[in-house]
mmCIF file of C-alpha atoms in Angstrom:
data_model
loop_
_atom_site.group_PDB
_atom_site.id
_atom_site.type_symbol
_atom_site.label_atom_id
_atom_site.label_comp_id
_atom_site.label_asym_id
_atom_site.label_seq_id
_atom_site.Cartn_x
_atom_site.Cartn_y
_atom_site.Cartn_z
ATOM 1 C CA UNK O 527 124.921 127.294 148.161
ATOM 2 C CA UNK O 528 128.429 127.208 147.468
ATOM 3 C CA UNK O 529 130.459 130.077 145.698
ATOM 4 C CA UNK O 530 130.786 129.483 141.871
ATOM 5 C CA UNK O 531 133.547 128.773 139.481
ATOM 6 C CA UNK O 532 135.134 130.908 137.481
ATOM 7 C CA UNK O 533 134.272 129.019 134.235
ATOM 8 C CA UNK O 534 130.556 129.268 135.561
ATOM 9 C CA UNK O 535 130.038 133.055 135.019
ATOM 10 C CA UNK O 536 130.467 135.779 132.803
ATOM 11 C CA UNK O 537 134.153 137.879 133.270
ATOM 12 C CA UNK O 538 132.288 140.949 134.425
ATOM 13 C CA UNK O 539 130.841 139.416 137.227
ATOM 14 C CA UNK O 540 134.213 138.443 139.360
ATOM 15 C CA UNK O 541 134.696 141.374 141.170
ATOM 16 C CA UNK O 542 131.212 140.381 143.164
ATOM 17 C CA UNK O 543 131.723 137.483 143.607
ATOM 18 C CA UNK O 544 135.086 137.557 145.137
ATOM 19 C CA UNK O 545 133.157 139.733 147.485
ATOM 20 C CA UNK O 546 131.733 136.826 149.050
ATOM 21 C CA UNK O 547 134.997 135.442 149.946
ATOM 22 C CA UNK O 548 134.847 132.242 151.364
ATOM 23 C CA UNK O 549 131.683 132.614 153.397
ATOM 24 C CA UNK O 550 128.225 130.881 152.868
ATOM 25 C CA UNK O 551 126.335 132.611 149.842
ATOM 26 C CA UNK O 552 123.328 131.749 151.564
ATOM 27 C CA UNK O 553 124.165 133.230 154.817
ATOM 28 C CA UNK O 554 125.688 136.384 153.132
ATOM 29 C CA UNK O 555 122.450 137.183 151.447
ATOM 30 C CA UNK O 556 120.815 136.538 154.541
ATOM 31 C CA UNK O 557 122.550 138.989 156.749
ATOM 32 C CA UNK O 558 123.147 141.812 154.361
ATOM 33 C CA UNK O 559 119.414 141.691 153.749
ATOM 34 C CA UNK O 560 119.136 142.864 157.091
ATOM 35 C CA UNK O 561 122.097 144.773 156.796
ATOM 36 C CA UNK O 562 120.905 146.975 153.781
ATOM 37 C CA UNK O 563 117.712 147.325 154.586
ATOM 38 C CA UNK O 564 118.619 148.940 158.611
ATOM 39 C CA UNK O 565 121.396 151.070 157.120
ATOM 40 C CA UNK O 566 118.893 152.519 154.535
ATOM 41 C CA UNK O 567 116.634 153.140 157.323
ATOM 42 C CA UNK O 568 119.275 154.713 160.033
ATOM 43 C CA UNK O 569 120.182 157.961 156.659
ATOM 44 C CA UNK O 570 118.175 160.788 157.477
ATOM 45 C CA UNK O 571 114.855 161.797 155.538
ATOM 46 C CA UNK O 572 117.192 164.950 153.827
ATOM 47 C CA UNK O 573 119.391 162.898 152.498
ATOM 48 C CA UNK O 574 117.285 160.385 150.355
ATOM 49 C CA UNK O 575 117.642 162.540 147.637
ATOM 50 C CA UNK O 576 120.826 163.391 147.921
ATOM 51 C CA UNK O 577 123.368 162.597 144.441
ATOM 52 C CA UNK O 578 126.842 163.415 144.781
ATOM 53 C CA UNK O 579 126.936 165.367 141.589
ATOM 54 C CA UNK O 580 124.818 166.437 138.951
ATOM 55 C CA UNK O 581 122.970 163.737 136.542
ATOM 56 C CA UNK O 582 124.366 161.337 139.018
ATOM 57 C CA UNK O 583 121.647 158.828 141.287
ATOM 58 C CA UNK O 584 119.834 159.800 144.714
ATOM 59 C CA UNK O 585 120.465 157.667 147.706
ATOM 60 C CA UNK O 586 116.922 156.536 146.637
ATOM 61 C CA UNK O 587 117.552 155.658 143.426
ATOM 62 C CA UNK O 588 120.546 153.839 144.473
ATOM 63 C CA UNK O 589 118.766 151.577 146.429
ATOM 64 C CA UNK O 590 116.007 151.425 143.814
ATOM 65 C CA UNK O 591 118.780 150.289 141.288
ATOM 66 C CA UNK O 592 119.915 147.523 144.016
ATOM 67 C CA UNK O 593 116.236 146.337 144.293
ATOM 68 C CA UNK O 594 115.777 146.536 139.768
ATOM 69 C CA UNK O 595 119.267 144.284 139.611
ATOM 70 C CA UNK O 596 118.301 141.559 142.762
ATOM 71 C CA UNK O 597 114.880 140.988 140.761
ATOM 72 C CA UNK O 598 116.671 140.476 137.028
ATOM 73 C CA UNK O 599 119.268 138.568 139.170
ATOM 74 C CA UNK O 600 116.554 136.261 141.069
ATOM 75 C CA UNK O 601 114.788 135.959 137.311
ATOM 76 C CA UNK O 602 117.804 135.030 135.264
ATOM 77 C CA UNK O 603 118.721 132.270 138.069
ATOM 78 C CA UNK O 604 115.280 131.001 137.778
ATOM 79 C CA UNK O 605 115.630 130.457 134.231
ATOM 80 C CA UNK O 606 118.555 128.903 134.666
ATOM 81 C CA UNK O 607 117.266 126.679 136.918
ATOM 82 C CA UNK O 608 114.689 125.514 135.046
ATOM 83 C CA UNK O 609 116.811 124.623 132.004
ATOM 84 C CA UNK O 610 115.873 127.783 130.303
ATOM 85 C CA UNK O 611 118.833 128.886 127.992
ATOM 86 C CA UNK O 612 117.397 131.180 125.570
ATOM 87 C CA UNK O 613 119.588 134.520 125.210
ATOM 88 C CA UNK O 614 118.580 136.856 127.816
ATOM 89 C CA UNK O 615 117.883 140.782 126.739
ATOM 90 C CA UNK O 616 119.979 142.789 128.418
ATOM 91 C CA UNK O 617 119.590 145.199 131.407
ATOM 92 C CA UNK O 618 120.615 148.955 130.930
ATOM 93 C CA UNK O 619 120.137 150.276 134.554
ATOM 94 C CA UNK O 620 119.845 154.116 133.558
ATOM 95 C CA UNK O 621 117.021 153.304 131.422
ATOM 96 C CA UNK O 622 115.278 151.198 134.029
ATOM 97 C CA UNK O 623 115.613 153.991 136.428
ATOM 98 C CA UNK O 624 114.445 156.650 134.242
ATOM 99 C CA UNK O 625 111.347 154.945 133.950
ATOM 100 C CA UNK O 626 111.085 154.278 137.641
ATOM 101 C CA UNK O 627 109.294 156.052 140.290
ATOM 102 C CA UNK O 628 111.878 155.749 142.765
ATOM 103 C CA UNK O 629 112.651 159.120 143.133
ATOM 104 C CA UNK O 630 108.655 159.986 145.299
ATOM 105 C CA UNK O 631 109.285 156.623 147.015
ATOM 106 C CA UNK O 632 110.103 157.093 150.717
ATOM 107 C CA UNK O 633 113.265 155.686 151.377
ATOM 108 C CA UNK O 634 111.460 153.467 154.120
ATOM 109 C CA UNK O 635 109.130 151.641 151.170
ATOM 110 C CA UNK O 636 111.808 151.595 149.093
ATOM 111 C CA UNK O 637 114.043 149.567 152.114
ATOM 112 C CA UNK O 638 110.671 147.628 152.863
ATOM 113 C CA UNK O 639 110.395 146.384 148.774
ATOM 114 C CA UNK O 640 114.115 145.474 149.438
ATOM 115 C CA UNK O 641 113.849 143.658 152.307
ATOM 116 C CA UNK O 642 110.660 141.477 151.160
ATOM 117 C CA UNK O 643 112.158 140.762 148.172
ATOM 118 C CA UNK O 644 115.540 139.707 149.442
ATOM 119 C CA UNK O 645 113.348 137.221 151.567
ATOM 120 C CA UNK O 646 111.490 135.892 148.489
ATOM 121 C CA UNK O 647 114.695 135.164 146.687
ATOM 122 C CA UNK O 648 116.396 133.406 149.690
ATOM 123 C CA UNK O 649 113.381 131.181 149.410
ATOM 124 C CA UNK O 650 114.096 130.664 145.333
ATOM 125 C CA UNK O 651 117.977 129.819 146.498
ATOM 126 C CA UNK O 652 117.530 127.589 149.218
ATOM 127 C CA UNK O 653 115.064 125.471 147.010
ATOM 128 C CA UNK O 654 116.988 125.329 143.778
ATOM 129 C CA UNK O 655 117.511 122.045 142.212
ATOM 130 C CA UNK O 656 121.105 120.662 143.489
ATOM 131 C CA UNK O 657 121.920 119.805 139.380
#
């Protein structure tokens, strides 16, 4: 999967992707799965529900975020793929996670959700339609 064109996303999104300099998106994905989901495991249990400040996420809910945004990520490309280019609703992440029970997760299941669903989307890239 090569890196995308300016003219083929939204503004907002530039600062990830220039993230991904000039290495393999594929690849990337690959080893940050495995990445995220040992550093998530290596924080001890008192800090999963640590937030810096008041109002502000947990560790847990952090990674819960990560896992609500891959899965509208993966389903948005899917559409795409398939031709679908209806006007998608939008995705306000503080009311996701307010609604989420990320918080009496263990960070462990929350890593493991991550982890299996980072696989599952790898699949969904490396089998997208070259058009």
């Amino acid at each position: 999967m090569i890196k995308p064109q300016p003219e083929e996303y939204a503004p907002f999104y530039k600062g990830y992707i220039d993230l991904i300099g000039n290495d393999d998106v594929l690849e990337k994905l690959a080893s940050n799965r495995k990445e995220t989901y040992y550093f998530f495991l290596s924080l001890p249990d008192e800090k999963a529900d640590f937030a810096y400040a008041e109002g502000k996420w947990t560790v847990k809910e952090v990674l819960g975020h990560i896992i609500d945004t891959e899965r509208m990520m993966s389903y948005r490309l899917l559409r795409f793929s398939r031709g679908d280019y209806s006007v998608l609703a939008g995705f306000n992440e503080n009311f996701y996670s307010s609604k989420s029970n990320h918080k009496t997760r263990t960070l462990e299941d929350l890593a493991d959700e991550f982890s299996a669903l980072r696989k599952a989307n790898l699949y969904l890239y490396q089998n997208l339609n070259p058009e």
